[in-house]
XYZ file of C-alpha atoms in Angstrom:
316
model
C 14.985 64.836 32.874
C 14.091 67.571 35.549
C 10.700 68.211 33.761
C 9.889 64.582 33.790
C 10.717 64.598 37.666
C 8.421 67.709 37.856
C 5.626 66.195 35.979
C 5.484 62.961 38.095
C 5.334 65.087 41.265
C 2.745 67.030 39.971
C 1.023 63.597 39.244
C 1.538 62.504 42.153
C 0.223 65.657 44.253
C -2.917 65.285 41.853
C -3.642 61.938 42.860
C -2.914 62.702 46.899
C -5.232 64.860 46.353
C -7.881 63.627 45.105
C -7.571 60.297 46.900
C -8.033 62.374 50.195
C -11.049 64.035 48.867
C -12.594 60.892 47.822
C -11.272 58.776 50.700
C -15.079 58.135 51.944
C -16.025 56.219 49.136
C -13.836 53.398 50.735
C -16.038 53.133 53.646
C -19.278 53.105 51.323
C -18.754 50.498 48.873
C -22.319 51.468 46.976
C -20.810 55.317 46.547
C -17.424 54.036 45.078
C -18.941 51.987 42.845
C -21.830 54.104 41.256
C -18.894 57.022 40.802
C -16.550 54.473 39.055
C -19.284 53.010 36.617
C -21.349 56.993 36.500
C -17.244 58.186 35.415
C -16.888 55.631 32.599
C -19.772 56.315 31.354
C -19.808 59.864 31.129
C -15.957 59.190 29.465
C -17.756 57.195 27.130
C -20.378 59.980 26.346
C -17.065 62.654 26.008
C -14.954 60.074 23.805
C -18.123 60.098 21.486
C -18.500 63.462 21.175
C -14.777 64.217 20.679
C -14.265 61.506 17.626
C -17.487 62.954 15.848
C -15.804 66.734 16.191
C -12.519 64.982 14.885
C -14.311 63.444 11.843
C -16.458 66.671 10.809
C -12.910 68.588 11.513
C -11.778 66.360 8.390
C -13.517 66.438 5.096
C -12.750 64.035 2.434
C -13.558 64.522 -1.166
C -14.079 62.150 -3.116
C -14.220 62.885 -7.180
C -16.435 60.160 -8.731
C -16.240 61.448 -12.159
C -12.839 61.532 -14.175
C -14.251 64.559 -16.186
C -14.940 66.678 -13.156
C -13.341 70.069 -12.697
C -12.527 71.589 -9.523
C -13.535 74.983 -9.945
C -14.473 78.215 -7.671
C -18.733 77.620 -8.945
C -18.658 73.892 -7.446
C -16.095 74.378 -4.479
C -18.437 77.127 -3.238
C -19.400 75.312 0.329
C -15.980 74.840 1.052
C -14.637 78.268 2.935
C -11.097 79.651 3.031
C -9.491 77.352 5.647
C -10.828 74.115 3.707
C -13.127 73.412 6.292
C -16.722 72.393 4.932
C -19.719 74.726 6.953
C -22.697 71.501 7.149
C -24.791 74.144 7.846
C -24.794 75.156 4.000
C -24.881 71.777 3.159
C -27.864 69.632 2.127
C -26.995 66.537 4.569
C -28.244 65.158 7.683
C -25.558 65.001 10.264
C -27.572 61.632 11.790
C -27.763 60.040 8.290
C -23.479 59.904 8.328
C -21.879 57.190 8.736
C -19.372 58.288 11.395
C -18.178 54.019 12.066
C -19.357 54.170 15.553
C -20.816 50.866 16.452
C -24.093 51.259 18.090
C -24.225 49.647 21.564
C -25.234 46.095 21.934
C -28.915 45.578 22.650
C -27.849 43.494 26.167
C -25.753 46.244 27.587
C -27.546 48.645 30.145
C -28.898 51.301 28.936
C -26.588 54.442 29.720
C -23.909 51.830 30.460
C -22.028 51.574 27.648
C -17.866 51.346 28.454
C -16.752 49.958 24.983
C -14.739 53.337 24.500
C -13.016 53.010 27.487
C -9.442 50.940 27.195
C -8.614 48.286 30.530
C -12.149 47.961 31.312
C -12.428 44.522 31.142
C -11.607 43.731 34.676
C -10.826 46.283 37.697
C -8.964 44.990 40.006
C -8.921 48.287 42.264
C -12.133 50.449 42.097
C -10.609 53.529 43.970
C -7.673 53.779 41.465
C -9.424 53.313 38.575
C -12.009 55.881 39.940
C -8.914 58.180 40.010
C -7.331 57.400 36.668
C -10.353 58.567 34.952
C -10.754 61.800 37.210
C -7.289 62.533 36.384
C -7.426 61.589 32.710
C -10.461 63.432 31.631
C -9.952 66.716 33.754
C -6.621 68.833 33.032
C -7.433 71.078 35.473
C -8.388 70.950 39.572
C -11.205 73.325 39.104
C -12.656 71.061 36.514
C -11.933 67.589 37.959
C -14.091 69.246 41.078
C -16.894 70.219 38.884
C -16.827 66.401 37.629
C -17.214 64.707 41.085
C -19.909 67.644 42.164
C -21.711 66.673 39.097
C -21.235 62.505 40.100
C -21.968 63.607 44.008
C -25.782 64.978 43.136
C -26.243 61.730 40.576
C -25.208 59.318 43.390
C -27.312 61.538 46.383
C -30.509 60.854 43.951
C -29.954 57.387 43.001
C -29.382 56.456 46.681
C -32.589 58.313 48.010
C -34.974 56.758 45.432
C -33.765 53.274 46.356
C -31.965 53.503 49.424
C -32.147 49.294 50.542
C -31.854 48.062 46.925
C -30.930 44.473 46.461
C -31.925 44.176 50.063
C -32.184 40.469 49.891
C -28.982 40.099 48.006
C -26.313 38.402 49.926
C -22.638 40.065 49.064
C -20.991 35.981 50.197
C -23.699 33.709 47.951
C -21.868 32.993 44.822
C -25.440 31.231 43.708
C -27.290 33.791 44.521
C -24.671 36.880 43.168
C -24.093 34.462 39.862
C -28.348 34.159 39.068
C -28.538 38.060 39.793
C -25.971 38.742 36.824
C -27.273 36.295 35.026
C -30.896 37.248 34.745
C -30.084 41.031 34.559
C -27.628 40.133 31.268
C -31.090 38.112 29.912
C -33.069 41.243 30.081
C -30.496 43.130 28.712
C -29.219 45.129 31.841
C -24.917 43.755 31.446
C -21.595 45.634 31.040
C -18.350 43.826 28.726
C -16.417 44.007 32.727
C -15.933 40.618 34.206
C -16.153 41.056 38.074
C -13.090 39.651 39.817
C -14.950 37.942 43.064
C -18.224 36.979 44.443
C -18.323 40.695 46.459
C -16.979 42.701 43.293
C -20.122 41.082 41.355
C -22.192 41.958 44.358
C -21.198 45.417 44.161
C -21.182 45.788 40.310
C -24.873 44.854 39.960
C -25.696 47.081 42.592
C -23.810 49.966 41.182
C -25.948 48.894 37.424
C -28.703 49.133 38.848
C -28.165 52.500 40.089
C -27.017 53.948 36.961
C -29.311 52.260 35.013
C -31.424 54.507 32.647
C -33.788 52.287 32.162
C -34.851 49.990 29.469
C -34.682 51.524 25.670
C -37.763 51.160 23.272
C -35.438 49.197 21.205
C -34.765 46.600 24.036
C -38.361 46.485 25.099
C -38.869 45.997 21.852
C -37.070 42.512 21.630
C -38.053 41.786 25.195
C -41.905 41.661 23.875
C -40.863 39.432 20.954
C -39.477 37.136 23.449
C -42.868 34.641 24.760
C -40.730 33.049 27.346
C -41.007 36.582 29.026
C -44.047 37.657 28.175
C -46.001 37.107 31.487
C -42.977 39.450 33.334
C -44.562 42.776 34.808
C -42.054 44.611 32.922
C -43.521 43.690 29.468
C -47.209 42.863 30.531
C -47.545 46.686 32.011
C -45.857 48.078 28.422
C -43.208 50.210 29.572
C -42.799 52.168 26.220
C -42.360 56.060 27.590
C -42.514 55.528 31.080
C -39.728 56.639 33.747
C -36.649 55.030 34.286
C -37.799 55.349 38.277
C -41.183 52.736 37.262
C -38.299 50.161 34.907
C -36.150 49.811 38.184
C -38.852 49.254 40.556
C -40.171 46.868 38.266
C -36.900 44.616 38.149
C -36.656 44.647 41.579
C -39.441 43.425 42.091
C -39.315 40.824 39.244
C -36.327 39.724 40.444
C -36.560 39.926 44.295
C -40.190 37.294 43.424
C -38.355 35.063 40.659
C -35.110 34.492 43.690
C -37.864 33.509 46.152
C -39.863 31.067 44.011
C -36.381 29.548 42.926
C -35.457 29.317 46.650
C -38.193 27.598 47.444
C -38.653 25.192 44.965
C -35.261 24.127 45.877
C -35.904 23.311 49.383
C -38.884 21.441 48.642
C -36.596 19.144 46.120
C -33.930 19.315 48.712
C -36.314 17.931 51.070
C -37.575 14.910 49.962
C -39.668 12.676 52.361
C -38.707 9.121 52.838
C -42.041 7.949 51.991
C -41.978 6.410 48.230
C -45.092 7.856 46.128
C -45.762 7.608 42.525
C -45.035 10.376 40.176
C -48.338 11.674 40.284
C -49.010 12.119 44.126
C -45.187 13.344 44.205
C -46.015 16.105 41.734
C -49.690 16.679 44.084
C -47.625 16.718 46.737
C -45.596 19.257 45.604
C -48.046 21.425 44.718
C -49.343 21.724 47.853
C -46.085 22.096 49.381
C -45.412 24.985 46.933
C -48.797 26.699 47.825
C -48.225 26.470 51.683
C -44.497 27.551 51.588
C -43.437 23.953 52.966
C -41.121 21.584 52.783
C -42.708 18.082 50.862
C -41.790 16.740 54.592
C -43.614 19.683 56.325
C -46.541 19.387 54.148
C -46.793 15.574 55.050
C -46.869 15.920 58.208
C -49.308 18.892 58.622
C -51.570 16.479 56.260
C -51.372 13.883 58.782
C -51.592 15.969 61.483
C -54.975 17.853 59.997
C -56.684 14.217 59.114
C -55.767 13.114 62.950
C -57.126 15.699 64.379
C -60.009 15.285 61.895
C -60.686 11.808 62.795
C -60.524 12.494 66.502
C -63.359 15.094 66.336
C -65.800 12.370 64.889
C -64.946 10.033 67.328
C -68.096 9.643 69.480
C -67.838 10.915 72.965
């Protein structure tokens, strides 16, 4: 009983601790966020490589002929402590089937949290941020050698993009909901469901930033797909370039696509209370659209031009 009082002490002293180190991230939303999705994902990437050591660590052998004889001439490769050396061994480590799924081509790249249990929501970041700290890092020295490590990722992904998602509002639900929506269509999602308009806000902020960039794979399927074909980030082929050239590409795909949408809808919104036909509607609009108007602006300043138009041919 005393050493169960003396471990949750310790616990606790361990998370005092590092919730007063990391206390700043509270008052920078973009920092916490990047560290809790940049820590998953480099749990992920340990998980990964601890369940391949565990299955190499564990030979099976499996006799598919009854007249087979276990002898010292055919057991050769495997040494004293019944461990097989791969090294002696005539196989491709790649070419084993180790039953690790292989990430879905709509996650983002370098996002991948599907190892990681009670990630589906997260209610609070700074916790979680915590619980992962704490769970992957035994020791103080090395759980500050993780967030050093996390600290230089987030000071570089900051300074290349420092006012990303500028034109993102943290309070339109519309706006957030169309974000997520059209990053998950060209394959930039995680499986966690944000919890609130500002939680979404953040989370495709904090994607973006830890985003690696699209995989040949993905631009692979993006190119098969015509309805995207006339995007920059497929008409430029992106095969080999820098993850720095995918994300200023999205932005800028996506900071155009939310303006065009925006203002087609206030030219619908605005209809004038003049009946036309179909067809001059649809002229209408057009000009509208080309002139950044309103289909009420764009009548008038037609009227208006023809006035003034008329009253320059009227003799003097």
């Amino acid at each position: 009983m005393e050493g169960y009082e003396f471990d949750e002490r310790e616990m606790r002293k361990k998370r005092l601790r590092q919730a007063s180190r990391l206390k700043w991230l509270r008052k920078n939303p973009r920092a916490m966020h990047f560290f809790l999705f940049r820590l998953l994902a480099n749990k992920t990437v340990a998980l990964a490589s601890m369940n391949i050591r565990t299955k190499l660590d564990m030979p099976q052998f499996h006799v598919h002929a009854p007249d087979v004889v276990m002898s010292p001439q055919n057991t050769g490769k495997i040494n004293n402590k019944g461990e097989i050396n791969f090294q002696d061994l005539d196989i491709n480590l790649q070419d084993l089937d180790l039953n690790f799924p292989p990430p879905k081509c709509e996650q983002a790249n370098g996002l991948d949290f599907s190892r990681v249990t009670n990630t589906d929501v997260i209610p609070d970041v700074m916790e979680k941020i915590i619980d992962v700290i704490l769970n992957m890092h035994q020791s103080t020295r090395e759980a500050d050698q993780a967030i050093t490590e996390v600290m230089r990722a987030w000071a570089n992904a900051s300074n290349q993009f420092p006012r990303a998602f500028s034109w993102l509002d943290k309070n339109n639900e519309e706006q957030c909901l169309w974000v997520w929506e059209q990053m998950r269509k060209k394959y930039i999602s995680i499986d966690t469901k944000p919890i609130s308009c500002e939680q979404r806000y953040h989370f495709i902020i904090a994607i973006f930033d830890n985003w690696k960039g699209w995989s040949d794979e993905q631009l692979g399927y993006l190119k098969e797909n015509k309805r995207r074909k006339d995007g920059k980030f497929i008409s430029y082929g992106l095969g080999g370039t820098s993850t720095l050239s995918h994300k200023e590409i999205l932005l800028e795909e996506l900071s155009k696509a939310w303006e065009q949408k925006s203002r087609r809808k206030k030219i619908k919104d605005t209809h004038p209370s003049l009946k036309l036909n179909k067809l001059y509607q649809k002229r209408l609009g057009q000009i509208a659209e080309s002139k950044s108007m309103t289909l009420d602006e764009t009548l008038k300043f037609l009227i208006d031009n023809e006035l003034s138009r008329l009253s320059m041919l009227k003799p003097v």
